[in-house]
mmCIF file of C-alpha atoms in Angstrom:
data_model
loop_
_atom_site.group_PDB
_atom_site.id
_atom_site.type_symbol
_atom_site.label_atom_id
_atom_site.label_comp_id
_atom_site.label_asym_id
_atom_site.label_seq_id
_atom_site.Cartn_x
_atom_site.Cartn_y
_atom_site.Cartn_z
ATOM 1 C CA MET Q 1 -36.178 30.335 -10.622
ATOM 2 C CA ALA Q 2 -36.976 33.317 -8.100
ATOM 3 C CA SER Q 3 -34.815 35.900 -6.924
ATOM 4 C CA ALA Q 4 -33.157 34.656 -3.691
ATOM 5 C CA LEU Q 5 -33.510 36.313 -0.496
ATOM 6 C CA PRO Q 6 -30.956 37.573 2.505
ATOM 7 C CA SER Q 7 -32.001 35.755 5.623
ATOM 8 C CA ALA Q 8 -32.395 37.118 8.762
ATOM 9 C CA THR Q 9 -28.549 35.761 9.670
ATOM 10 C CA TYR Q 10 -26.886 37.341 6.686
ATOM 11 C CA ASP Q 11 -28.535 40.453 7.394
ATOM 12 C CA ASP Q 12 -27.051 40.872 10.970
ATOM 13 C CA ARG Q 13 -23.748 38.956 9.408
ATOM 14 C CA ARG Q 14 -22.988 42.170 6.824
ATOM 15 C CA GLY Q 15 -23.825 44.814 9.979
ATOM 16 C CA ARG Q 16 -21.372 43.288 12.141
ATOM 17 C CA LEU Q 17 -18.968 43.333 9.267
ATOM 18 C CA GLU Q 18 -20.158 46.816 8.436
ATOM 19 C CA THR Q 19 -19.469 47.556 12.109
ATOM 20 C CA TYR Q 20 -15.994 45.284 12.214
ATOM 21 C CA PHE Q 21 -14.461 46.212 9.283
ATOM 22 C CA ASP Q 22 -15.818 50.421 9.608
ATOM 23 C CA ARG Q 23 -14.830 50.655 13.588
ATOM 24 C CA THR Q 24 -12.463 48.341 14.747
ATOM 25 C CA ALA Q 25 -10.171 47.173 12.175
ATOM 26 C CA SER Q 26 -9.616 49.964 9.512
ATOM 27 C CA LYS Q 27 -5.812 50.519 10.139
ATOM 28 C CA THR Q 28 -4.973 46.561 10.653
ATOM 29 C CA TRP Q 29 -6.378 45.353 7.741
ATOM 30 C CA GLU Q 30 -5.199 48.869 5.293
ATOM 31 C CA ARG Q 31 -1.360 47.713 6.666
ATOM 32 C CA LEU Q 32 -2.427 44.464 5.883
ATOM 33 C CA THR Q 33 -3.126 44.926 2.369
ATOM 34 C CA SER Q 34 -0.451 46.892 1.570
ATOM 35 C CA ASP Q 35 3.951 46.639 1.641
ATOM 36 C CA ALA Q 36 3.677 48.073 4.872
ATOM 37 C CA PRO Q 37 5.664 45.476 7.724
ATOM 38 C CA VAL Q 38 3.445 43.278 9.168
ATOM 39 C CA SER Q 39 4.333 39.928 11.890
ATOM 40 C CA GLY Q 40 4.493 36.384 11.055
ATOM 41 C CA ILE Q 41 1.206 35.062 11.484
ATOM 42 C CA ARG Q 42 -0.115 38.027 9.710
ATOM 43 C CA ALA Q 43 2.375 37.604 6.442
ATOM 44 C CA THR Q 44 1.114 34.253 6.425
ATOM 45 C CA VAL Q 45 -2.285 35.332 5.793
ATOM 46 C CA ARG Q 46 -1.260 38.415 3.086
ATOM 47 C CA ALA Q 47 1.097 35.847 1.495
ATOM 48 C CA GLY Q 48 -2.140 33.377 1.556
ATOM 49 C CA ARG Q 49 -4.434 35.899 0.328
ATOM 50 C CA ASP Q 50 -1.914 36.930 -2.680
ATOM 51 C CA ARG Q 51 -2.269 33.399 -3.775
ATOM 52 C CA MET Q 52 -6.114 32.590 -3.497
ATOM 53 C CA ARG Q 53 -5.907 36.408 -5.656
ATOM 54 C CA ASP Q 54 -3.850 35.135 -8.061
ATOM 55 C CA THR Q 55 -5.618 31.906 -8.180
ATOM 56 C CA LEU Q 56 -8.775 33.548 -8.926
ATOM 57 C CA LEU Q 57 -7.620 35.915 -11.176
ATOM 58 C CA SER Q 58 -5.812 33.023 -13.874
ATOM 59 C CA TRP Q 59 -9.765 31.292 -13.838
ATOM 60 C CA LEU Q 60 -10.910 34.566 -15.597
ATOM 61 C CA PRO Q 61 -9.866 35.359 -19.266
ATOM 62 C CA ALA Q 62 -6.246 37.270 -19.831
ATOM 63 C CA ASP Q 63 -7.688 39.989 -21.854
ATOM 64 C CA MET Q 64 -11.501 41.291 -20.409
ATOM 65 C CA THR Q 65 -11.992 43.793 -23.047
ATOM 66 C CA GLY Q 66 -15.955 44.819 -23.157
ATOM 67 C CA LEU Q 67 -16.889 42.456 -20.702
ATOM 68 C CA ARG Q 68 -18.495 43.445 -16.943
ATOM 69 C CA LEU Q 69 -17.212 42.100 -13.711
ATOM 70 C CA LEU Q 70 -18.338 41.810 -10.294
ATOM 71 C CA ASP Q 71 -15.890 42.602 -7.257
ATOM 72 C CA ALA Q 72 -18.979 41.767 -4.456
ATOM 73 C CA GLY Q 73 -16.508 42.766 -1.719
ATOM 74 C CA CYS Q 74 -14.019 44.263 -2.166
ATOM 75 C CA GLY Q 75 -12.118 45.369 0.123
ATOM 76 C CA THR Q 76 -8.553 47.588 -0.603
ATOM 77 C CA GLY Q 77 -9.515 46.787 -4.093
ATOM 78 C CA ALA Q 78 -6.904 44.992 -5.345
ATOM 79 C CA LEU Q 79 -8.613 42.552 -7.631
ATOM 80 C CA ALA Q 80 -10.334 45.498 -8.941
ATOM 81 C CA VAL Q 81 -7.575 46.982 -10.467
ATOM 82 C CA GLU Q 82 -5.225 43.737 -11.353
ATOM 83 C CA ALA Q 83 -9.273 42.328 -13.908
ATOM 84 C CA ALA Q 84 -9.361 46.460 -14.502
ATOM 85 C CA ARG Q 85 -6.075 46.683 -15.932
ATOM 86 C CA ARG Q 86 -7.169 43.068 -17.981
ATOM 87 C CA GLY Q 87 -10.072 46.283 -19.743
ATOM 88 C CA ALA Q 88 -12.951 45.029 -17.424
ATOM 89 C CA ALA Q 89 -15.549 47.602 -16.845
ATOM 90 C CA VAL Q 90 -15.220 46.447 -12.168
ATOM 91 C CA VAL Q 91 -18.097 47.632 -10.197
ATOM 92 C CA ALA Q 92 -16.192 47.244 -6.735
ATOM 93 C CA ILE Q 93 -18.762 46.960 -3.705
ATOM 94 C CA ASP Q 94 -17.849 45.806 0.790
ATOM 95 C CA VAL Q 95 -20.003 46.586 3.216
ATOM 96 C CA ALA Q 96 -16.888 48.318 4.652
ATOM 97 C CA GLY Q 97 -16.406 52.117 3.380
ATOM 98 C CA SER Q 98 -13.554 52.890 4.708
ATOM 99 C CA LEU Q 99 -12.026 49.819 2.910
ATOM 100 C CA VAL Q 100 -13.522 51.558 -0.138
ATOM 101 C CA ASN Q 101 -11.836 55.037 0.177
ATOM 102 C CA VAL Q 102 -8.334 52.979 0.437
ATOM 103 C CA ALA Q 103 -8.890 51.343 -2.617
ATOM 104 C CA ARG Q 104 -10.743 54.669 -4.371
ATOM 105 C CA ASP Q 105 -7.006 56.429 -2.578
ATOM 106 C CA ARG Q 106 -4.821 53.211 -3.872
ATOM 107 C CA MET Q 107 -6.310 53.375 -7.126
ATOM 108 C CA PRO Q 108 -4.245 54.071 -10.587
ATOM 109 C CA ALA Q 109 -5.331 56.635 -12.923
ATOM 110 C CA GLY Q 110 -7.566 55.392 -16.429
ATOM 111 C CA LEU Q 111 -9.308 52.410 -14.551
ATOM 112 C CA ASN Q 112 -12.104 51.611 -15.304
ATOM 113 C CA ILE Q 113 -13.686 50.681 -11.680
ATOM 114 C CA ASP Q 114 -17.277 52.371 -9.607
ATOM 115 C CA TRP Q 115 -16.783 51.562 -6.605
ATOM 116 C CA ARG Q 116 -19.363 51.384 -4.312
ATOM 117 C CA VAL Q 117 -20.603 50.809 -0.512
ATOM 118 C CA GLY Q 118 -23.348 48.481 -0.064
ATOM 119 C CA ASP Q 119 -24.818 45.262 -0.439
ATOM 120 C CA MET Q 120 -23.360 43.132 -3.407
ATOM 121 C CA LEU Q 121 -26.943 41.395 -4.096
ATOM 122 C CA ASP Q 122 -28.058 45.131 -4.801
ATOM 123 C CA PRO Q 123 -29.761 44.241 -7.814
ATOM 124 C CA THR Q 124 -29.577 48.120 -8.953
ATOM 125 C CA LEU Q 125 -25.666 46.594 -9.772
ATOM 126 C CA GLY Q 126 -27.109 44.932 -12.792
ATOM 127 C CA ARG Q 127 -25.672 41.959 -14.885
ATOM 128 C CA PHE Q 128 -21.890 41.423 -15.275
ATOM 129 C CA ASP Q 129 -19.843 38.376 -17.778
ATOM 130 C CA HIS Q 130 -18.121 37.652 -14.071
ATOM 131 C CA VAL Q 131 -18.305 37.727 -10.718
ATOM 132 C CA VAL Q 132 -15.902 36.909 -7.777
ATOM 133 C CA ALA Q 133 -16.309 37.291 -4.418
ATOM 134 C CA MET Q 134 -13.467 36.530 -2.051
ATOM 135 C CA ASP Q 135 -13.449 35.816 1.369
ATOM 136 C CA SER Q 136 -16.145 38.341 1.331
ATOM 137 C CA LEU Q 137 -18.596 35.225 1.951
ATOM 138 C CA ILE Q 138 -16.150 32.840 4.540
ATOM 139 C CA HIS Q 139 -18.209 34.676 7.716
ATOM 140 C CA TYR Q 140 -21.186 33.370 7.000
ATOM 141 C CA ARG Q 141 -23.421 29.781 7.259
ATOM 142 C CA ALA Q 142 -23.575 27.318 4.217
ATOM 143 C CA PHE Q 143 -27.265 28.678 3.251
ATOM 144 C CA ASP Q 144 -26.732 31.942 3.333
ATOM 145 C CA ILE Q 145 -23.867 30.906 0.810
ATOM 146 C CA VAL Q 146 -26.104 29.285 -1.187
ATOM 147 C CA ASP Q 147 -28.521 32.224 -0.783
ATOM 148 C CA VAL Q 148 -25.780 35.289 -1.903
ATOM 149 C CA VAL Q 149 -24.768 32.620 -4.814
ATOM 150 C CA GLN Q 150 -28.168 32.566 -6.078
ATOM 151 C CA GLY Q 151 -28.949 36.268 -6.316
ATOM 152 C CA LEU Q 152 -25.194 36.744 -7.753
ATOM 153 C CA ALA Q 153 -25.750 33.146 -10.239
ATOM 154 C CA GLU Q 154 -29.068 34.908 -12.141
ATOM 155 C CA ARG Q 155 -26.950 38.175 -12.801
ATOM 156 C CA THR Q 156 -23.921 36.374 -14.355
ATOM 157 C CA ASN Q 157 -22.964 35.852 -17.693
ATOM 158 C CA GLY Q 158 -19.764 33.973 -17.599
ATOM 159 C CA SER Q 159 -18.782 32.603 -14.275
ATOM 160 C CA LEU Q 160 -18.934 33.345 -10.567
ATOM 161 C CA LEU Q 161 -16.091 32.824 -8.757
ATOM 162 C CA PHE Q 162 -16.619 33.041 -4.283
ATOM 163 C CA THR Q 163 -14.340 31.262 -1.817
ATOM 164 C CA PHE Q 164 -14.835 29.589 1.927
ATOM 165 C CA ALA Q 165 -13.844 28.420 4.889
ATOM 166 C CA PRO Q 166 -13.447 24.902 4.210
ATOM 167 C CA SER Q 167 -14.404 22.696 7.394
ATOM 168 C CA THR Q 168 -10.872 21.459 8.168
ATOM 169 C CA ARG Q 169 -10.143 19.874 11.885
ATOM 170 C CA PRO Q 170 -7.697 23.839 12.312
ATOM 171 C CA LEU Q 171 -10.312 25.771 11.541
ATOM 172 C CA VAL Q 172 -13.393 24.460 13.602
ATOM 173 C CA VAL Q 173 -11.098 24.131 16.377
ATOM 174 C CA MET Q 174 -10.146 28.017 15.918
ATOM 175 C CA HIS Q 175 -13.918 28.956 15.121
ATOM 176 C CA ALA Q 176 -14.498 27.187 19.122
ATOM 177 C CA VAL Q 177 -11.771 29.294 20.520
ATOM 178 C CA GLY Q 178 -12.948 32.145 19.646
ATOM 179 C CA LYS Q 179 -16.591 32.329 20.682
ATOM 180 C CA LEU Q 180 -15.080 31.759 23.765
ATOM 181 C CA PHE Q 181 -14.026 35.718 23.598
ATOM 182 C CA PRO Q 182 -16.318 38.783 25.201
ATOM 183 C CA ARG Q 183 -18.429 39.081 22.244
ATOM 184 C CA ALA Q 184 -17.083 43.040 22.125
ATOM 185 C CA ASP Q 185 -14.093 41.906 21.687
ATOM 186 C CA ARG Q 186 -13.815 39.632 18.724
ATOM 187 C CA ALA Q 187 -14.640 39.560 14.899
ATOM 188 C CA PRO Q 188 -17.392 38.430 13.265
ATOM 189 C CA ALA Q 189 -15.963 34.144 13.173
ATOM 190 C CA ILE Q 190 -15.523 32.188 10.036
ATOM 191 C CA GLU Q 191 -18.090 30.184 9.416
ATOM 192 C CA PRO Q 192 -16.085 26.986 7.882
ATOM 193 C CA VAL Q 193 -17.719 24.896 5.764
ATOM 194 C CA ARG Q 194 -18.233 21.563 4.340
ATOM 195 C CA GLU Q 195 -17.651 21.352 0.709
ATOM 196 C CA ARG Q 196 -19.958 18.548 -0.352
ATOM 197 C CA LEU Q 197 -23.363 20.180 1.281
ATOM 198 C CA LEU Q 198 -21.929 23.332 -0.473
ATOM 199 C CA ARG Q 199 -21.482 21.720 -3.919
ATOM 200 C CA THR Q 200 -25.339 20.054 -2.786
ATOM 201 C CA LEU Q 201 -27.252 22.637 -1.573
ATOM 202 C CA ILE Q 202 -25.686 25.255 -5.146
ATOM 203 C CA GLY Q 203 -27.097 22.318 -7.307
ATOM 204 C CA GLY Q 204 -30.525 22.211 -6.107
ATOM 205 C CA ALA Q 205 -30.574 26.356 -5.864
ATOM 206 C CA VAL Q 206 -29.177 27.273 -9.128
ATOM 207 C CA PRO Q 207 -29.914 24.390 -11.612
ATOM 208 C CA GLY Q 208 -28.317 23.718 -14.464
ATOM 209 C CA ALA Q 209 -25.088 25.123 -12.955
ATOM 210 C CA ARG Q 210 -22.307 23.306 -13.150
ATOM 211 C CA ILE Q 211 -19.116 23.760 -10.779
ATOM 212 C CA GLY Q 212 -16.132 23.947 -11.944
ATOM 213 C CA ARG Q 213 -12.575 25.085 -10.798
ATOM 214 C CA GLY Q 214 -12.150 23.935 -7.700
ATOM 215 C CA ALA Q 215 -8.968 25.016 -5.095
ATOM 216 C CA ARG Q 216 -7.921 25.355 -1.344
ATOM 217 C CA ILE Q 217 -4.771 27.507 -0.445
ATOM 218 C CA ALA Q 218 -2.926 27.206 2.702
ATOM 219 C CA SER Q 219 -0.609 29.456 4.652
ATOM 220 C CA GLY Q 220 -0.014 29.188 8.153
ATOM 221 C CA PHE Q 221 -2.984 31.460 9.613
ATOM 222 C CA TYR Q 222 -5.107 31.496 6.370
ATOM 223 C CA THR Q 223 -6.926 28.642 4.740
ATOM 224 C CA SER Q 224 -9.509 29.245 1.801
ATOM 225 C CA HIS Q 225 -10.721 27.034 -0.837
ATOM 226 C CA ALA Q 226 -12.596 28.547 -4.092
ATOM 227 C CA LEU Q 227 -15.462 27.641 -5.598
ATOM 228 C CA GLU Q 228 -15.935 28.125 -9.881
ATOM 229 C CA VAL Q 229 -19.343 28.042 -10.590
ATOM 230 C CA LEU Q 230 -21.483 28.464 -14.190
ATOM 231 C CA PRO Q 231 -24.457 29.435 -14.609
ATOM 232 C CA GLY Q 232 -26.545 27.180 -17.219
#
């Protein structure tokens, strides 16, 4: 199977995410992913992300000694730290260098985590037993998500876990309203995706793969859907 190449829309959106998180939202994201008090709206997002992270971790082995894991879009590193505590050798990568710096500063001593700034599809990262992309693909369209899943699945021995923004009525409305704001004043839009479409596209792009568990987490202003892909 030929490797999936990033599309122009993937490259454009990745560049906008890098700019947004490094220049606009770095401090906000650092606070959101800490124990510092936040507003009621952000508290629902924090709670939702905590539940989603716990869900994804529950799909990974309790003992990961000798296993290699890619945290694709690691943000400030909470999931990478928990996987490393289970014994995994973790490569944690994100396009936003400011968030990776926060993750490095927060990392407890003695964990095997290789922090990187760059693209999750970088082939030099090598092969992995497990890959997790939590909320790092919610800003991409369905076909770009599938390209990423295909590219990562080719280098995954065990499971590939990722989340997407499900096409629910509230998310579709927020997506439409967000486009009313001037481009300079808004974050890169979340792209609602239909689960059935995503499953169909993945089935065609990754022959032999099986889609396993799924879970949707809704907490106030946070809604995200996780899928488990088991490459053939």
